[in-house]
Tab-separated table of C-alpha atoms in Angstrom:
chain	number	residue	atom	x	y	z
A	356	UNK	CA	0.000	0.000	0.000
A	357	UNK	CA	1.270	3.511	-0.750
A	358	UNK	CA	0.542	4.585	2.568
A	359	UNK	CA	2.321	1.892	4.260
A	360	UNK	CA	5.253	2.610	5.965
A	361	UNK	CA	8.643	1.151	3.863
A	362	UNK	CA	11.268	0.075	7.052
A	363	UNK	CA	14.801	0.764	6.076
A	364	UNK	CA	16.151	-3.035	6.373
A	365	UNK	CA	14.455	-6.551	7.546
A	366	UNK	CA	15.650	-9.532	8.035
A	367	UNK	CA	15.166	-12.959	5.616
A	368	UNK	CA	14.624	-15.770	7.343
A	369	UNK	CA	13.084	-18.978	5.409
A	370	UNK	CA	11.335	-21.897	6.815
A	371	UNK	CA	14.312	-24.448	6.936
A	372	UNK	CA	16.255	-21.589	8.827
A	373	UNK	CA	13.331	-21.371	11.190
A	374	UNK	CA	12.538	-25.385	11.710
A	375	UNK	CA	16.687	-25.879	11.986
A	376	UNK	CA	16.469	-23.338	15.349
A	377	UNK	CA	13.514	-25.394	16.666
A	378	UNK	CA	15.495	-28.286	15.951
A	379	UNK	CA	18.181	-26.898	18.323
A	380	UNK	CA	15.913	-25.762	20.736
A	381	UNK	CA	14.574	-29.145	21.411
A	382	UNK	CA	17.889	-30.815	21.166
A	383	UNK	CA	18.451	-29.655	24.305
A	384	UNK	CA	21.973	-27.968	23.487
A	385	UNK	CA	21.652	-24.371	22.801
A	386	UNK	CA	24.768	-22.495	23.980
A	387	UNK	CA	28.407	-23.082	21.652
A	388	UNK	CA	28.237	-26.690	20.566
A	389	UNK	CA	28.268	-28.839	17.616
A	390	UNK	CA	26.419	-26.545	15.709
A	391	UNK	CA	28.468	-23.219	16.297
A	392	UNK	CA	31.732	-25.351	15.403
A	393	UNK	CA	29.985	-26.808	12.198
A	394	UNK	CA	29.374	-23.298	11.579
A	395	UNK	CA	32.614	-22.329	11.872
A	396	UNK	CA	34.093	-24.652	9.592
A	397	UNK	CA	31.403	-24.039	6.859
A	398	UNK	CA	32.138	-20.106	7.491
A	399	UNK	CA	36.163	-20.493	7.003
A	400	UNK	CA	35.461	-22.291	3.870
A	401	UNK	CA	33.360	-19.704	2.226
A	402	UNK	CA	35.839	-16.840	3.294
A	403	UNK	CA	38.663	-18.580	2.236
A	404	UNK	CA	40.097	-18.313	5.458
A	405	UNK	CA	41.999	-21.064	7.531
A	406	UNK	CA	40.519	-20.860	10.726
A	407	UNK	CA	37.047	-19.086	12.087
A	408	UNK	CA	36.067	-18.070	15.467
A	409	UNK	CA	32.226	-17.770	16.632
A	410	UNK	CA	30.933	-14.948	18.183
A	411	UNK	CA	28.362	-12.964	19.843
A	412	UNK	CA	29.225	-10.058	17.715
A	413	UNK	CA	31.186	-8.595	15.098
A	414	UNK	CA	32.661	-6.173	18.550
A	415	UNK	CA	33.467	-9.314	20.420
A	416	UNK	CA	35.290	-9.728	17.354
A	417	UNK	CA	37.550	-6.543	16.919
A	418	UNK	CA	38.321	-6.676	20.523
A	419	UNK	CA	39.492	-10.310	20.589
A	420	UNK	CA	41.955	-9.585	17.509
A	421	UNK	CA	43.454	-6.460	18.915
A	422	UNK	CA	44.379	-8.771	22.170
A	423	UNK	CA	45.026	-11.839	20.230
A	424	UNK	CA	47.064	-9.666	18.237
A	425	UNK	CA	49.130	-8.290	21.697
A	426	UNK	CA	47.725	-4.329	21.257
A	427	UNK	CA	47.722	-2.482	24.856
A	428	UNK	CA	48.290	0.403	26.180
A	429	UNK	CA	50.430	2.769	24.241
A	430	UNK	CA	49.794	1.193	21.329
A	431	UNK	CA	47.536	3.371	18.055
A	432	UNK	CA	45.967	1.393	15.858
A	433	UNK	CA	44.504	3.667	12.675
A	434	UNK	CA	40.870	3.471	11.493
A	435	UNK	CA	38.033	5.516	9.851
A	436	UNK	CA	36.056	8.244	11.396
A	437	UNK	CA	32.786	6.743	9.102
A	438	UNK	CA	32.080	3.819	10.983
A	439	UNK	CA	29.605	2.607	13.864
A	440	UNK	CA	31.046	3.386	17.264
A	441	UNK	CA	32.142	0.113	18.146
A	442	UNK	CA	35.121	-0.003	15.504
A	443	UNK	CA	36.748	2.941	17.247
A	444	UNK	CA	35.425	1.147	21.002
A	445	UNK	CA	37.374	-2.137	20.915
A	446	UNK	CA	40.316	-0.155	20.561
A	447	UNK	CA	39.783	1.989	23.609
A	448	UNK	CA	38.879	-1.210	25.977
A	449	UNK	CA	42.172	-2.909	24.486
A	450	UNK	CA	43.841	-0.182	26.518
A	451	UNK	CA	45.380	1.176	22.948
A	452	UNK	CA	44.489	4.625	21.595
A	453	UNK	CA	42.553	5.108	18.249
A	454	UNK	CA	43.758	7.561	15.278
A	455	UNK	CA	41.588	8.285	12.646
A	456	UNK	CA	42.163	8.592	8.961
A	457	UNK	CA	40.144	10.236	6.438
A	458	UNK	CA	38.274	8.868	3.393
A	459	UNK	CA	38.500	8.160	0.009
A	460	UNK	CA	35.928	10.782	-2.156
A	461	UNK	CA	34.653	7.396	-4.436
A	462	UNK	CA	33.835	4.404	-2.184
A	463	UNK	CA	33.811	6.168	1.235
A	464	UNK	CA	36.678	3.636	2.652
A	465	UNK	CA	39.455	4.308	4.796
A	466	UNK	CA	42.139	6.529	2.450
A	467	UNK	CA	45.454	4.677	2.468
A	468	UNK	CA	47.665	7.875	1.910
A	469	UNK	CA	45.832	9.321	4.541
A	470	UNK	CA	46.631	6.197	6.843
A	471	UNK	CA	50.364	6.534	5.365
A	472	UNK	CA	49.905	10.142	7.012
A	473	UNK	CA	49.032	9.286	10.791
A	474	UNK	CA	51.831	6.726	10.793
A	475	UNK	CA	53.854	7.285	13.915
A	476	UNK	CA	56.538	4.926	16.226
A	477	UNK	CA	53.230	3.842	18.637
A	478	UNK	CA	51.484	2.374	15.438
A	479	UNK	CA	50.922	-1.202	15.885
A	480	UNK	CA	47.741	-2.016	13.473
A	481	UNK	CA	45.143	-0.885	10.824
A	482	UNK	CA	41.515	-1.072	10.917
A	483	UNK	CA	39.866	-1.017	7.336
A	484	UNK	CA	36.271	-0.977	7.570
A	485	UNK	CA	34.669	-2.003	4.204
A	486	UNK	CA	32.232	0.109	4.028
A	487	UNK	CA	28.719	-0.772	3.025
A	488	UNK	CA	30.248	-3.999	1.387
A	489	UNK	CA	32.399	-2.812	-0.526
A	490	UNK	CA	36.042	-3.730	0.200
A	491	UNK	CA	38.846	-0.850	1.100
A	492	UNK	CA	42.093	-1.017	-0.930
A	493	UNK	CA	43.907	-3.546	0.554
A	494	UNK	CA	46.619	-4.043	-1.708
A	495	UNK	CA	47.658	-0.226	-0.495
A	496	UNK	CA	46.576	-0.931	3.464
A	497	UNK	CA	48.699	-4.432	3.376
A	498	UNK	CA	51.393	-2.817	1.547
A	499	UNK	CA	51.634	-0.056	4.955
A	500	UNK	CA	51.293	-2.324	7.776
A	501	UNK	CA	54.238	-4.781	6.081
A	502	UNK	CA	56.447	-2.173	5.758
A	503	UNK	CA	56.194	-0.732	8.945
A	504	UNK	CA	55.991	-4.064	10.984
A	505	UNK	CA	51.404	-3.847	11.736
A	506	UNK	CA	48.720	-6.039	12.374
A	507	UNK	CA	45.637	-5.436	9.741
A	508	UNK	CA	42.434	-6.100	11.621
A	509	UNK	CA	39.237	-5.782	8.818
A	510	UNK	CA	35.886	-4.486	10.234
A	511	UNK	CA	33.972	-6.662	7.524
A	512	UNK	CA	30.450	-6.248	9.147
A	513	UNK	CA	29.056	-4.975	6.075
A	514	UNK	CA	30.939	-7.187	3.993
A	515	UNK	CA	29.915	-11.006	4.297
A	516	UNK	CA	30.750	-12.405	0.698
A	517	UNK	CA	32.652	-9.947	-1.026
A	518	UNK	CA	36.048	-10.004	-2.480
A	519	UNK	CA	38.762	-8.175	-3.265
A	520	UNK	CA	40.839	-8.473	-6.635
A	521	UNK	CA	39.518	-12.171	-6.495
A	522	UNK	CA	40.401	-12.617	-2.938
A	523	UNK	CA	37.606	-13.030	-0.665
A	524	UNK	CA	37.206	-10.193	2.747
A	525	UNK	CA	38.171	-12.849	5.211
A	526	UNK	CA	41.324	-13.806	4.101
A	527	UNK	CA	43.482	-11.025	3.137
A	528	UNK	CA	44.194	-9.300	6.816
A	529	UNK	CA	45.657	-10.562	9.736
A	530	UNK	CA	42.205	-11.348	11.212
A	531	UNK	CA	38.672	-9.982	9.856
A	532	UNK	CA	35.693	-9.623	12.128
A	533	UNK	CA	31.807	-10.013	10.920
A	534	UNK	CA	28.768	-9.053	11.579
A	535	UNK	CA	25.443	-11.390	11.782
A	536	UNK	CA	23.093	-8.641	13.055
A	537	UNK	CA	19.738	-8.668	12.353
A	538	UNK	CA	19.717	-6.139	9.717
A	539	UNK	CA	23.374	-7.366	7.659
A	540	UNK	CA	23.320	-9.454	4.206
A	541	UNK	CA	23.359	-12.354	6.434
A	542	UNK	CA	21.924	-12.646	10.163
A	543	UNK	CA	21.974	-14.664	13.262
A	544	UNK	CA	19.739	-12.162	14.944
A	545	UNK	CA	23.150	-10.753	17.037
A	546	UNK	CA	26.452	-13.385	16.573
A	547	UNK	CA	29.465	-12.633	14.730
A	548	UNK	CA	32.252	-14.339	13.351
A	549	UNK	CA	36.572	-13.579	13.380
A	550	UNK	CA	38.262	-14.786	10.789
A	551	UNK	CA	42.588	-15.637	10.019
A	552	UNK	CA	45.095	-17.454	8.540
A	553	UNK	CA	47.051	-17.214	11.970
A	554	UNK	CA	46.610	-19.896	14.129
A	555	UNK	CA	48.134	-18.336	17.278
A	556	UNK	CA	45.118	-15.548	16.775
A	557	UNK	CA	42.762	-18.199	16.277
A	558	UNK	CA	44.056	-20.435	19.732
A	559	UNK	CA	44.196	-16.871	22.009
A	560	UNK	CA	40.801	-15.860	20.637
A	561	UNK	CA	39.033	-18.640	21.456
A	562	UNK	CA	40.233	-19.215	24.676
A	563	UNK	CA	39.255	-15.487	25.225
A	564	UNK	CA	36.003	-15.802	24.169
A	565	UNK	CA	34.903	-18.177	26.958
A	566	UNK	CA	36.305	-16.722	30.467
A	567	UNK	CA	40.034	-17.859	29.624
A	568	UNK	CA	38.939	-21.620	29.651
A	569	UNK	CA	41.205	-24.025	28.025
A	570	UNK	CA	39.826	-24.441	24.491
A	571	UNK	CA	37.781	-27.830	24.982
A	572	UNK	CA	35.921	-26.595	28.087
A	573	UNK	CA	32.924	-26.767	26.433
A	574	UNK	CA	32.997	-30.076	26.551
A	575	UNK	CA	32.266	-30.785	29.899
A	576	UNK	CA	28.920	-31.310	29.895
A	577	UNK	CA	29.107	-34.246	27.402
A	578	UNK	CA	29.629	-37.444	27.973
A	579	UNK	CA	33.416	-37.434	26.923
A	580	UNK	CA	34.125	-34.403	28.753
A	581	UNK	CA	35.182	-33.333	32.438
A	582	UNK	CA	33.930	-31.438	35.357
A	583	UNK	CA	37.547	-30.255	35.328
A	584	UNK	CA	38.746	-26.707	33.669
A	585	UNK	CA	41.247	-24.836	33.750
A	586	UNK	CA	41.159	-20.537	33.345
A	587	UNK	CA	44.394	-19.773	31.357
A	588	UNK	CA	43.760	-15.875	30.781
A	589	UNK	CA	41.359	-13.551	32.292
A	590	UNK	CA	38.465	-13.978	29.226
A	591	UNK	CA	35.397	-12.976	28.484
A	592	UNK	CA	31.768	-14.210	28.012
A	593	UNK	CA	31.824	-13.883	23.618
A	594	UNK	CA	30.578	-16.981	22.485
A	595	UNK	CA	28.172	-17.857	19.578
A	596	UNK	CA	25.565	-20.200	20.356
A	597	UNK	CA	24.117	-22.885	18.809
A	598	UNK	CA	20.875	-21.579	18.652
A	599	UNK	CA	22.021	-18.317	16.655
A	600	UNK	CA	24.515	-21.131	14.560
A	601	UNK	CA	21.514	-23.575	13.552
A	602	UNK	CA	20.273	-19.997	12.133
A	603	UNK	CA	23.824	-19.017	10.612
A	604	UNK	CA	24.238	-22.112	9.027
A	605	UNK	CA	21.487	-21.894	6.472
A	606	UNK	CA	21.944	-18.089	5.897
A	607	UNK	CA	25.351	-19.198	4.600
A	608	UNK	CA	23.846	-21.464	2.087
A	609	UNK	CA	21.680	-18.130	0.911
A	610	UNK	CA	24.316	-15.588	0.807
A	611	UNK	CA	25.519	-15.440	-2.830
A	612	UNK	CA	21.438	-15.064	-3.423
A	613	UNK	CA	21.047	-12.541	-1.100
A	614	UNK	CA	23.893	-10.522	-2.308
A	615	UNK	CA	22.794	-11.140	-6.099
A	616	UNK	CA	18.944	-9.924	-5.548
A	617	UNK	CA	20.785	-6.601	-3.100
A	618	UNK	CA	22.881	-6.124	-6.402
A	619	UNK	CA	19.434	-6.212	-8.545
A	620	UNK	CA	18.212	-3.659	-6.551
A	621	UNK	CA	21.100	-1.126	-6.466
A	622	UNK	CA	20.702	-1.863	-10.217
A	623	UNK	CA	17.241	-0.812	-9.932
A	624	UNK	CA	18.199	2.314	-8.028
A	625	UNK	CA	21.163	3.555	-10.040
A	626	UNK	CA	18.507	3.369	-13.249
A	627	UNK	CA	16.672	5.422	-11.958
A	628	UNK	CA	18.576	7.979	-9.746
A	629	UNK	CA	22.453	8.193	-11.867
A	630	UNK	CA	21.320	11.198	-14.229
A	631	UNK	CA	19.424	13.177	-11.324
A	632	UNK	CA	22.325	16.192	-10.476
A	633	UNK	CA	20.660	16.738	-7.171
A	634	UNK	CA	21.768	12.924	-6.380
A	635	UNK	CA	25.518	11.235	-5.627
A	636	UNK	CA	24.937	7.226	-6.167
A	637	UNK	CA	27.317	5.068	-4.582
A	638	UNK	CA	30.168	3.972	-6.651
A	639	UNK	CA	31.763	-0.125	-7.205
A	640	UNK	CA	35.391	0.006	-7.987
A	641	UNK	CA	36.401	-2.664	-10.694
A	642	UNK	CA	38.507	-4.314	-8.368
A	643	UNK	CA	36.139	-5.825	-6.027
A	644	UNK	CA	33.205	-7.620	-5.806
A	645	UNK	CA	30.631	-4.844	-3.335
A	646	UNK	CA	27.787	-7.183	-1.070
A	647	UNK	CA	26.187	-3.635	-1.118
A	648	UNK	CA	25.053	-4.164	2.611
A	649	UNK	CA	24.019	-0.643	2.090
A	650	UNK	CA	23.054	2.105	-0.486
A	651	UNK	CA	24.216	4.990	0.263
A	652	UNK	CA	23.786	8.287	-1.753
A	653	UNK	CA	24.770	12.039	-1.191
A	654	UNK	CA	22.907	14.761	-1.457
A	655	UNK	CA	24.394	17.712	-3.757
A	656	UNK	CA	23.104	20.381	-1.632
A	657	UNK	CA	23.726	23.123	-3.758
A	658	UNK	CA	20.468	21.957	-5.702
A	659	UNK	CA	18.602	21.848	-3.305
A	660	UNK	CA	16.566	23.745	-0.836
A	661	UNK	CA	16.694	21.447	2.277
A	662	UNK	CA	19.313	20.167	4.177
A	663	UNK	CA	19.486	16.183	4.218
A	664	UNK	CA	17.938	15.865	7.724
A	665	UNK	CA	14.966	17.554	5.731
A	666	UNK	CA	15.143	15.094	3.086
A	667	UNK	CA	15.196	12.183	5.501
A	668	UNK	CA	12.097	14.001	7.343
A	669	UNK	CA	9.787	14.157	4.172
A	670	UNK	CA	10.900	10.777	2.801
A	671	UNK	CA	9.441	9.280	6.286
A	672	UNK	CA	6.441	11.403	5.738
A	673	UNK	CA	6.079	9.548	2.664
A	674	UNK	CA	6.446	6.178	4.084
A	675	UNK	CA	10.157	5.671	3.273
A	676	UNK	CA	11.980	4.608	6.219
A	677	UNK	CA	15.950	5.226	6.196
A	678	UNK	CA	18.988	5.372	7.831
A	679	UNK	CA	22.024	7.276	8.464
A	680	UNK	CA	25.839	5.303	8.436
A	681	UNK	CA	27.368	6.973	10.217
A	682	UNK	CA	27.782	10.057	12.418
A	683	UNK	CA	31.932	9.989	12.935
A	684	UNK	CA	33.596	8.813	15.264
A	685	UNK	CA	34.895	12.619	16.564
A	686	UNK	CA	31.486	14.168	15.961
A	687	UNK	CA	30.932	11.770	19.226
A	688	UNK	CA	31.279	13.570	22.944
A	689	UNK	CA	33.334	11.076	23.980
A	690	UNK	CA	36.249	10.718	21.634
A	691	UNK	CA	35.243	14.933	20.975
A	692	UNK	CA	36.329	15.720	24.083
A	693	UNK	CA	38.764	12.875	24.898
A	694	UNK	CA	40.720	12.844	21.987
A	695	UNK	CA	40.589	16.698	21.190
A	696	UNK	CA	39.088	16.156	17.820
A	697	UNK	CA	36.804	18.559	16.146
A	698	UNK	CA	35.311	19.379	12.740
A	699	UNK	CA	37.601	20.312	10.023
A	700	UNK	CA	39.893	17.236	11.127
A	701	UNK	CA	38.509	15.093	8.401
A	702	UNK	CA	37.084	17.195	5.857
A	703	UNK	CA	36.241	14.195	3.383
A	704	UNK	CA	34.465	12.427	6.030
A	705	UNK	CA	32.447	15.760	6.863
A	706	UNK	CA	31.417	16.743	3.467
A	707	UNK	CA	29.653	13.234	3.315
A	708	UNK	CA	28.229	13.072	6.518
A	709	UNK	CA	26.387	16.522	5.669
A	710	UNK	CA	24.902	14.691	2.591
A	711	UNK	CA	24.741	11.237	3.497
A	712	UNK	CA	21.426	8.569	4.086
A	713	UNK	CA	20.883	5.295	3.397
A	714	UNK	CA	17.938	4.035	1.032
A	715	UNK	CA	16.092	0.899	1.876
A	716	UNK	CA	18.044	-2.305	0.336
A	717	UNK	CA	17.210	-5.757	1.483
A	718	UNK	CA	15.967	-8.812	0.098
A	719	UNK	CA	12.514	-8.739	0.791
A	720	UNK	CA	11.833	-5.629	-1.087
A	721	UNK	CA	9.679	-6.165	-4.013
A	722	UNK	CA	10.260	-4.801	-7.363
A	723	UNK	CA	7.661	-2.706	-6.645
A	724	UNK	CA	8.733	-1.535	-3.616
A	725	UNK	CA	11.893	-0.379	-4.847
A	726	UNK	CA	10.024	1.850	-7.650
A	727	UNK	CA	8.143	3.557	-4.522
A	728	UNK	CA	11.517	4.127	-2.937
A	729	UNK	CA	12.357	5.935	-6.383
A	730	UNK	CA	9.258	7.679	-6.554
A	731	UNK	CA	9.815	9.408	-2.881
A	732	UNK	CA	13.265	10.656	-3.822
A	733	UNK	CA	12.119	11.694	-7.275
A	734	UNK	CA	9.317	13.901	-5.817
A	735	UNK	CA	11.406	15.667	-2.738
A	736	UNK	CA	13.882	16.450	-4.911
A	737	UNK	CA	11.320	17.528	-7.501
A	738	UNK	CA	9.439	19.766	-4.865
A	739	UNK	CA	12.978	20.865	-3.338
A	740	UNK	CA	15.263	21.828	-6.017
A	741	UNK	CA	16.804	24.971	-6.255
């Protein structure tokens, strides 16, 4: 219905997906298990990546690599102002201090000369966060962090599936962290996953992940296992469970669908909304293959006579829900006023904040849905332009 309100993002969850969690349920194993480690191996295959880790969240994550990876205090490890708060978090509860690097103009990822720029002798690793599924220059990032002796820990929560010059986001870093949120390309309702080729990162993070306990403490309640246990580092309470696995298994499966029909869309949208001035679409280098977790356009203000926190307004009034990714990091009180940031530090970044929102892209948009998504935009800017 045209009057019905259009959310920004839902999640896709079939039939199998939902009888395989009731299957769990009644198995009467629900927390990390044989499912979450069947998960895990199914995962590592399909990011090309030697060993995965399961999660509670894409955080759990980042913070388990930058320990795994021995960042502490004193330590800097670089990242991007345009990311969710978290990415810039983990790094302050690993007792290191974040330093953020402006953006590329084009894909709105991490700039490597800029990264090259806030190199000092505390540097110890890079955070790339692929934004909106579409993979940073890594080739450039790698190419840093070898030649100054740093760990390169990829925020891939947007980025489930994609690759990179034919190399899939999951096995190019030292250690890549995903996201299964409810809203991403592919969910567990909250879980995550950390990926690597480094099997000391893979050991230390799951030990960390469940208190400290030596790695087959989960098997104590089995029939093979032992009452005994043994705490070998001061851990934490990150693990997937099976429940949110039985889920994350068959989303898997789906993946390269979902991504194809969230492709068909942005197809959809770029018809339509390329040639309009008043509208900046979102670009796809050649080099990668973009999961387009999100579609994100700019407004060209100049055209226009609202600000984009107008636009947003009468696109809701219309029944189009959307979304914002991200305010920046220093725009944040917190890292404002304890880091001594402020605007004009990242003038890339702020130029596309000013003009930024996300569109509605998810699977279960119709066709039909995505032409009154088109329509809305069409007709602010129509009734808005200078």
């Amino acid at each position: 219905m045209a009057n019905e309100f259009l959310p920004f993002a839902l999640p896709d969850v079939s039939d199998d997906e939902i009888a395989e969690v009731v299957d769990t349920l009644r198995s009467g194993w629900l927390t990390f298990g044989p499912k979450s480690q069947a998960f895990e191996v199914e995962f590592a295959k399909a990011m090309g990546a030697e060993h995965a880790v399961g999660l509670n969240s894409c955080t759990a994550g980042l913070h388990l690599a930058l320990l795994a990876a021995g960042i502490g205090p004193g330590d800097e490890v670089i990242t991007t102002p345009l990311t969710f708060a978290a990415t810039a978090n983990v790094i302050v509860h690993a007792d290191a201090t974040p330093v953020l690097a402006d953006i590329c103009a084009d894909d709105m990822n991490i700039d490597p000369a800029s990264v090259a720029a806030k190199l000092t002798s505390r540097t110890r690793a890079i955070m790339p966060v692929h934004y909106a599924g579409q993979p940073c220059r890594m080739d450039e990032l790698v190419e840093i962090a070898r030649a100054h002796n740093l760990i390169v820990i990829e925020d891939a929560a947007h980025a489930a599936g994609a690759s990179y010059k034919g190399r899939p986001v999951g096995s190019i870093g030292d250690a890549t962290a995903f996201s299964f949120y409810a809203i991403k390309n592919m969910t567990t309702g909250e879980g995550g996953m950390l990926t690597t080729n480094n099997p000391e990162i893979a050991e230390k993070a799951r030990m960390l992940r469940k208190h400290g306990l030596s790695t087959d403490a989960w098997k104590r309640y089995t029939a093979a296992g032992s009452a005994h246990y043994e705490v070998t580092m001061p851990g934490f309470n990150y693990a997937m469970t099976d429940v949110q696995a039985a889920l994350g298994r068959g989303q898997l499966q789906r993946l390269p669908g979902f991504n194809q029909r969230r492709g068909e869309i942005v197809a959809r949208y770029d018809a339509a909304l390329a040639s309009m001035p008043e509208i900046e679409t979102p670009t796809a280098r050649d080099d990668v293959d973009h999961v387009w977790h999100l579609y994100a356009v700019r407004l060209n203000l100049e055209t226009l006579r609202i600000d984009r926190d107008a636009f947003v307004a009468k696109l809701r009034e219309l029944g189009i829900g959307t979304s914002l990714h991200f305010i920046p990091i220093h725009y944040h009180a917190y890292y404002r006023e304890g880091f001594g940031w402020k605007k004009g530090d990242f003038p890339v970044v702020e130029d596309t904040y000013d003009r930024l929102i996300s569109l509605p892209l998810y699977t279960r948009l119709t066709d039909a849905d995505v032409d009154r998504v088109i329509a809305a935009v069409q007709g602010v800017v129509e009734e808005n332009r200078r």
